[in-house]
XYZ file of N, CA, C and O in Angstrom:
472
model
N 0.827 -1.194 0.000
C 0.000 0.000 0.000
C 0.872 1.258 0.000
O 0.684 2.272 -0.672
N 1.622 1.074 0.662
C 2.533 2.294 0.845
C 3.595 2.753 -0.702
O 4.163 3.834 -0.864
N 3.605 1.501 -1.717
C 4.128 1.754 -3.067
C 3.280 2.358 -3.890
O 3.756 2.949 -4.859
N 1.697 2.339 -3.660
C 0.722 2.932 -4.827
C 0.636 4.367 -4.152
O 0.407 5.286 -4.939
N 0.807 4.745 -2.625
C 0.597 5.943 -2.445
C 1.909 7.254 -2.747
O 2.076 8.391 -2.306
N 2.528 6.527 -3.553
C 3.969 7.320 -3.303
C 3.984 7.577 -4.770
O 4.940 8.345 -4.880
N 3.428 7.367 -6.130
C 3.675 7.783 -7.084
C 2.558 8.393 -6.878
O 3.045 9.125 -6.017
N 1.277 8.791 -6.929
C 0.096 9.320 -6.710
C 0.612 10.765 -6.054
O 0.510 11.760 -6.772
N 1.122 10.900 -4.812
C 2.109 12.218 -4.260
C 2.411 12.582 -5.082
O 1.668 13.447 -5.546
N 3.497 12.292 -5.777
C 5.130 12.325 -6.563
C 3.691 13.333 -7.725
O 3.479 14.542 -7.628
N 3.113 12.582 -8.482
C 2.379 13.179 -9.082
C 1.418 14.712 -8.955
O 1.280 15.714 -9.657
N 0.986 14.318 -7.900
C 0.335 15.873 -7.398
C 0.974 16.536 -7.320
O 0.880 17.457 -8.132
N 2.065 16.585 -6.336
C 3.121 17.507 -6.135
C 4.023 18.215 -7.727
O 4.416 19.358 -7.961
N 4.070 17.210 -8.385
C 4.672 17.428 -9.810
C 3.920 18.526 -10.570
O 4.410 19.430 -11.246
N 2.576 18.255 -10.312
C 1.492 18.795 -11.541
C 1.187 20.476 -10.508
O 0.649 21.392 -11.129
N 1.522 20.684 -9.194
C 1.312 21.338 -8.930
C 2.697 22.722 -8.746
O 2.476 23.918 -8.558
N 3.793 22.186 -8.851
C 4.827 22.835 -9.261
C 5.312 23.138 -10.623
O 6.320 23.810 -10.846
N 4.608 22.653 -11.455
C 4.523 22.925 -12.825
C 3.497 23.890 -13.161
O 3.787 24.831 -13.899
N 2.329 23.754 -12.695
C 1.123 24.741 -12.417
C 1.632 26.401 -12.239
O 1.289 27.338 -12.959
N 2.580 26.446 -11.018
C 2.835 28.118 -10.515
C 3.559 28.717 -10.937
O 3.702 29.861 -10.506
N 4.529 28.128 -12.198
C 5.421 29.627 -13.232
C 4.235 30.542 -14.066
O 4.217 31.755 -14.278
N 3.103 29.319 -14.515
C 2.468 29.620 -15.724
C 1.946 30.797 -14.695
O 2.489 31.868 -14.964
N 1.405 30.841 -14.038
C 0.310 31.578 -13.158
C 1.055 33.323 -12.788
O 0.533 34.434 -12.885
N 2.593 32.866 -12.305
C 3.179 34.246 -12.126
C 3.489 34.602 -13.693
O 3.261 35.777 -13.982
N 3.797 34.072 -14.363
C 4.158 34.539 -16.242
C 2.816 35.826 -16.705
O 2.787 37.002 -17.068
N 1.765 34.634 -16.391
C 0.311 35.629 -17.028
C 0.196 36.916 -16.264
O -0.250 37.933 -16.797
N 0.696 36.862 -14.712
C 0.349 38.340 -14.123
C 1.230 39.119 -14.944
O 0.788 40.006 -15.675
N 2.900 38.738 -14.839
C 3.544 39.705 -15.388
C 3.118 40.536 -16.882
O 3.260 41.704 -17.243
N 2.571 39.396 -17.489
C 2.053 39.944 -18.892
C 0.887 40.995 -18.840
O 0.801 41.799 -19.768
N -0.151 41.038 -17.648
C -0.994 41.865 -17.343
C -0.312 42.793 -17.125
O -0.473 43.621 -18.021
N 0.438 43.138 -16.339
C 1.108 44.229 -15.627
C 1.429 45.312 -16.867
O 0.962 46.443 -16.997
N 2.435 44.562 -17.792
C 2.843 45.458 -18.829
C 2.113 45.708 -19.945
O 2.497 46.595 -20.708
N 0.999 45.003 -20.209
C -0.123 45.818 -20.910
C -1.017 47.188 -20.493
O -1.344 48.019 -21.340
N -1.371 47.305 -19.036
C -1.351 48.088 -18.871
C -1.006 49.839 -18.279
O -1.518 50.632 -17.488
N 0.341 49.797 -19.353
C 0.959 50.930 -19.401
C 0.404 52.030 -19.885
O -0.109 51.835 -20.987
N 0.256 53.708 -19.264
C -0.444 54.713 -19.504
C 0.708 55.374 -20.635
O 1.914 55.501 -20.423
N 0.014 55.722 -21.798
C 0.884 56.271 -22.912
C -0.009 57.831 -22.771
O -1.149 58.283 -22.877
N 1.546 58.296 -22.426
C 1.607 60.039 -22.364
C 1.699 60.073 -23.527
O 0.631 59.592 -23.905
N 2.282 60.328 -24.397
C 2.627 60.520 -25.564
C 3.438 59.817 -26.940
O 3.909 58.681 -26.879
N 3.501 60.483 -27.902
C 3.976 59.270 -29.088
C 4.260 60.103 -29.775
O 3.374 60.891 -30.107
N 5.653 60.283 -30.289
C 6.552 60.987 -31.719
C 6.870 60.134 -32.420
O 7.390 59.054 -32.143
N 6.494 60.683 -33.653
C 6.295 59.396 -34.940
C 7.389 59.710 -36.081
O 7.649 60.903 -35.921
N 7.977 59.332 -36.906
C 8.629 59.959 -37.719
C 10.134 60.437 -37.491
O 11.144 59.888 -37.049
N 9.707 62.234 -38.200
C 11.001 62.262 -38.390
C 10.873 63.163 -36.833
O 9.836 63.765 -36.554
N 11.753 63.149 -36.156
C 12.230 63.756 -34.684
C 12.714 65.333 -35.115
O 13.704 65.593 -35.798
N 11.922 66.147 -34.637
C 12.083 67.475 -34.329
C 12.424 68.319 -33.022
O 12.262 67.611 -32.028
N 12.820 69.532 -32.726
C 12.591 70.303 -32.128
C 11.141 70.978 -31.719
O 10.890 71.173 -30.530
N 10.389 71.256 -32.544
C 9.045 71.330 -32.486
C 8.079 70.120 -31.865
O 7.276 70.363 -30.963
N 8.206 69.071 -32.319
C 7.723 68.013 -31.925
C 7.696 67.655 -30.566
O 6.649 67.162 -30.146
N 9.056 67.871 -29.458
C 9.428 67.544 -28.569
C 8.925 68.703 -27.731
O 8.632 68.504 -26.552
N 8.806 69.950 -28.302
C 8.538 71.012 -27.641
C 7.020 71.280 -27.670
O 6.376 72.080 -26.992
N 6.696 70.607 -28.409
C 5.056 69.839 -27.962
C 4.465 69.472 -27.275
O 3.515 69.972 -26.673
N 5.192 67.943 -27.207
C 5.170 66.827 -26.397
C 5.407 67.631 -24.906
O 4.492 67.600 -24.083
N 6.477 68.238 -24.648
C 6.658 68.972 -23.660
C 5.817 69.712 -22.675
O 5.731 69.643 -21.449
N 5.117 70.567 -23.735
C 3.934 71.466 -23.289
C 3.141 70.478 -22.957
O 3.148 70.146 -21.772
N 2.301 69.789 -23.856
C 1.454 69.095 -23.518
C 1.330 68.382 -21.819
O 0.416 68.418 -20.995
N 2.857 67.684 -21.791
C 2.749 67.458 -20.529
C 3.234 67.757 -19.667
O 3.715 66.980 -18.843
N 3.253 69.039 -19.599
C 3.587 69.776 -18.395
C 2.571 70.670 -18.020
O 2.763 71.617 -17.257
N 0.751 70.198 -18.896
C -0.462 70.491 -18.347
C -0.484 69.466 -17.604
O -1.081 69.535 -16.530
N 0.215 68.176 -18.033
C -1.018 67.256 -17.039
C 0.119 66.847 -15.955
O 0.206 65.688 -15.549
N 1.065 67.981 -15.476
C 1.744 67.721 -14.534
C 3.610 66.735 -14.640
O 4.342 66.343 -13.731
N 3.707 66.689 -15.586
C 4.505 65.390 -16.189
C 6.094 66.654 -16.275
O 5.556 67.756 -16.174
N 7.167 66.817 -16.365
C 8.265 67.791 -16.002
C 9.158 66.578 -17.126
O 9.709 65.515 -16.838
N 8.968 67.429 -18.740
C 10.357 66.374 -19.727
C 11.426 67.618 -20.552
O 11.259 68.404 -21.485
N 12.210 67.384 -19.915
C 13.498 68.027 -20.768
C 14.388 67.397 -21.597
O 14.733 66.220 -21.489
N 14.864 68.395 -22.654
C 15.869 67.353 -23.919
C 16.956 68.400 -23.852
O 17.005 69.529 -23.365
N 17.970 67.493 -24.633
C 19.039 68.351 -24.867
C 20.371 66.884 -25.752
O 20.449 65.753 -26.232
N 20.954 67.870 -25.472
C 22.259 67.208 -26.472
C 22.086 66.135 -27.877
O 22.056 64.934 -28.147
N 22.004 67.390 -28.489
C 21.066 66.796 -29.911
C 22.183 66.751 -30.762
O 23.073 67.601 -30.785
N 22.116 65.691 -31.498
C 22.574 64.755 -32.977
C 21.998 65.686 -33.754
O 21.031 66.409 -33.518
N 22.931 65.568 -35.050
C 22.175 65.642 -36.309
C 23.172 65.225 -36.888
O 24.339 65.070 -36.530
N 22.343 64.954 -38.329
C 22.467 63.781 -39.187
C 23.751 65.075 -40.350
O 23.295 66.124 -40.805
N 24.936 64.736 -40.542
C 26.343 65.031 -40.921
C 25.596 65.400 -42.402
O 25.143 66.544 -42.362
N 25.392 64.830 -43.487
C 24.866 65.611 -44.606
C 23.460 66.119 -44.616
O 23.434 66.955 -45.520
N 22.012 66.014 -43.943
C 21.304 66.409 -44.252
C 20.745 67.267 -43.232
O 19.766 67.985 -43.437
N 21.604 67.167 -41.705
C 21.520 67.926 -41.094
C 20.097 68.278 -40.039
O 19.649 69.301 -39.520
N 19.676 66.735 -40.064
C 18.217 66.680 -39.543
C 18.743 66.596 -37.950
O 19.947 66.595 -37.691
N 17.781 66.530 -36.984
C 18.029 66.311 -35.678
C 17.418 64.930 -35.730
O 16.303 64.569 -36.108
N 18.743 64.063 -35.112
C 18.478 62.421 -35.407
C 18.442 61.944 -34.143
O 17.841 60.877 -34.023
N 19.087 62.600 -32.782
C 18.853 62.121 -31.841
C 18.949 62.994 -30.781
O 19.576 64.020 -31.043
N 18.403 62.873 -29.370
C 18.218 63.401 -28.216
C 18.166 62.744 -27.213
O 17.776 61.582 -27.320
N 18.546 63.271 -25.894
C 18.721 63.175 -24.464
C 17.461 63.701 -24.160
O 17.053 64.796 -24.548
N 16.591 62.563 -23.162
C 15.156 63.122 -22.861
C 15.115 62.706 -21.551
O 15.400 61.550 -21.237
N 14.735 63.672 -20.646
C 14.669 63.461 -18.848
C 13.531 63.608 -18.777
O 13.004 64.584 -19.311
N 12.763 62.614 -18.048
C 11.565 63.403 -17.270
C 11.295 62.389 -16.033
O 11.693 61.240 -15.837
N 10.283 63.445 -15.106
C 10.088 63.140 -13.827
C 8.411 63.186 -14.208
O 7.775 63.859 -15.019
N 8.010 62.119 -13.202
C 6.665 61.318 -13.535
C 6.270 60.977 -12.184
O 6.818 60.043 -11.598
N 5.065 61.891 -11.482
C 4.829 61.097 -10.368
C 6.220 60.998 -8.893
O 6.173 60.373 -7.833
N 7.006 61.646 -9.303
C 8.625 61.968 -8.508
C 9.485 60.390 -9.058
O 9.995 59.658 -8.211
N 9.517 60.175 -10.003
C 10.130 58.984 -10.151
C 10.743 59.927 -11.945
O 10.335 60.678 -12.832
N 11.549 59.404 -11.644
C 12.992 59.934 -13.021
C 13.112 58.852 -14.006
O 13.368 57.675 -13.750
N 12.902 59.369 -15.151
C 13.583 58.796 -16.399
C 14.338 59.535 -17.116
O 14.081 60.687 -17.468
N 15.445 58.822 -17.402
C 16.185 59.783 -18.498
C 17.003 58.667 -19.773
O 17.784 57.763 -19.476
N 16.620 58.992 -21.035
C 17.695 58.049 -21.926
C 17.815 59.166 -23.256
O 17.329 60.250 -23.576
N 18.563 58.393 -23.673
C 18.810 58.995 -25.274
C 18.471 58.353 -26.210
O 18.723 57.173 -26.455
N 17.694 59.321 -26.972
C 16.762 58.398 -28.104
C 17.350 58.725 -29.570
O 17.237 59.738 -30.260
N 17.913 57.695 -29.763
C 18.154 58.174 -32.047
C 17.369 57.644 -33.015
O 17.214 56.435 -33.186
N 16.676 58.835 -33.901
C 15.438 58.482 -34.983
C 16.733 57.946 -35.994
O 17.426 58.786 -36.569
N 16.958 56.655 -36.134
C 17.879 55.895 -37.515
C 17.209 56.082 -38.323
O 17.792 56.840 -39.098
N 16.233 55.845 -38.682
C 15.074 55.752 -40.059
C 13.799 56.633 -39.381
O 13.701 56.741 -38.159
N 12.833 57.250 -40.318
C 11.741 57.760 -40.673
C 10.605 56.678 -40.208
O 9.448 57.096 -40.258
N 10.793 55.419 -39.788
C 9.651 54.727 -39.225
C 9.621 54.679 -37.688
O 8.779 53.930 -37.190
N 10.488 55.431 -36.806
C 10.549 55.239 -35.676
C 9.834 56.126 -34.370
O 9.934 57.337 -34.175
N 9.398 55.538 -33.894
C 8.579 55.444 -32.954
C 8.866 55.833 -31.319
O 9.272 55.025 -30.484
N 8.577 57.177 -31.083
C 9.100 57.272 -29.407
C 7.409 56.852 -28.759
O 6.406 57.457 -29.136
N 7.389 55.928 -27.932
C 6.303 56.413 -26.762
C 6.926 56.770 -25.543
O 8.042 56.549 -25.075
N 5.856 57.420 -25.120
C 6.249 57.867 -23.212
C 5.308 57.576 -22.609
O 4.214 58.131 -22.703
N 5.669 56.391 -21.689
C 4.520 56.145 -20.686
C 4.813 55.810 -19.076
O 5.784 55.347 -18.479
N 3.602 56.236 -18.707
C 3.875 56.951 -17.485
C 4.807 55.916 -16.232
O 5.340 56.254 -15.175
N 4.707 54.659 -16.865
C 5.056 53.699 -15.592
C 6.660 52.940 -16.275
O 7.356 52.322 -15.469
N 7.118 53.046 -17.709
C 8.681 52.529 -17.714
C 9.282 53.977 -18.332
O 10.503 54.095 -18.433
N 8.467 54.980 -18.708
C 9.474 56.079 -19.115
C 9.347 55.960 -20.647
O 8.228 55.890 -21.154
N 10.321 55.939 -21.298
C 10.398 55.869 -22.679
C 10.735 54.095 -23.600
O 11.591 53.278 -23.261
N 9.775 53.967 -24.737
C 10.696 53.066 -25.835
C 10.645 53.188 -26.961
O 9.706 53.867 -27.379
N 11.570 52.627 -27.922
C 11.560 53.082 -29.360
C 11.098 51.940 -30.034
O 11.450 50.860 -29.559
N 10.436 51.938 -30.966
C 9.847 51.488 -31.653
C 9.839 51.640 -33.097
O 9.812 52.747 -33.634
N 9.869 50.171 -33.948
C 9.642 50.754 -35.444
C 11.363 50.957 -36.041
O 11.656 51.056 -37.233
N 11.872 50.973 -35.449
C 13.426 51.728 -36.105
C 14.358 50.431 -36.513
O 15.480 50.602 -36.990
């Protein structure tokens, strides 16, 4: 009796430690879907654009500064920037470079910035 009750365990115990990655995996995937998107620069990366984005959210309380700007050696576009902002008292700061015309800044309120599309 004591040999049929010991794979029967072995089993539960198995099926139930296999059970609890899946379970923490799906929260994490909730978590990062819902991220609040402040904003989105599409294209080609401006001065204007950023000084937009800027205004905009520094109605709804949001504090983003740029600086130390790229530009592109023959055509002389602004290809990349240093972008800080404070969110809620929590700091982000990175440097973002538009490589191509398909790229994508979002800003959202809970990882800060990502690029996209490029």
């Amino acid at each position: 009796m004591k040999l049929t009750a010991t794979p029967t365990l072995f089993s539960v115990c198995l099926i139930a430690l296999l059970s609890m990655p899946i379970s923490a995996v799906a929260q994490s995937d909730a978590s990062s879907a819902t991220e609040t998107t402040l904003a989105v620069i599409e294209g080609s990366l401006s001065r204007e654009a950023l000084n937009e984005v800027r205004l905009s959210l520094n109605e709804q309380g949001v504090r983003l500064n740029y600086g130390n700007f790229q530009f592109h050696p023959q055509t002389k576009e602004l290809i990349g920037t240093e972008i800080h902002m404070i969110v809620d008292g929590v700091e982000f700061k990175k440097y973002v470079e538009f490589v191509s015309p398909t790229c994508i800044l979002r800003i959202t309120k809970e990882s800060g910035f990502s690029l996209e599309g490029c």
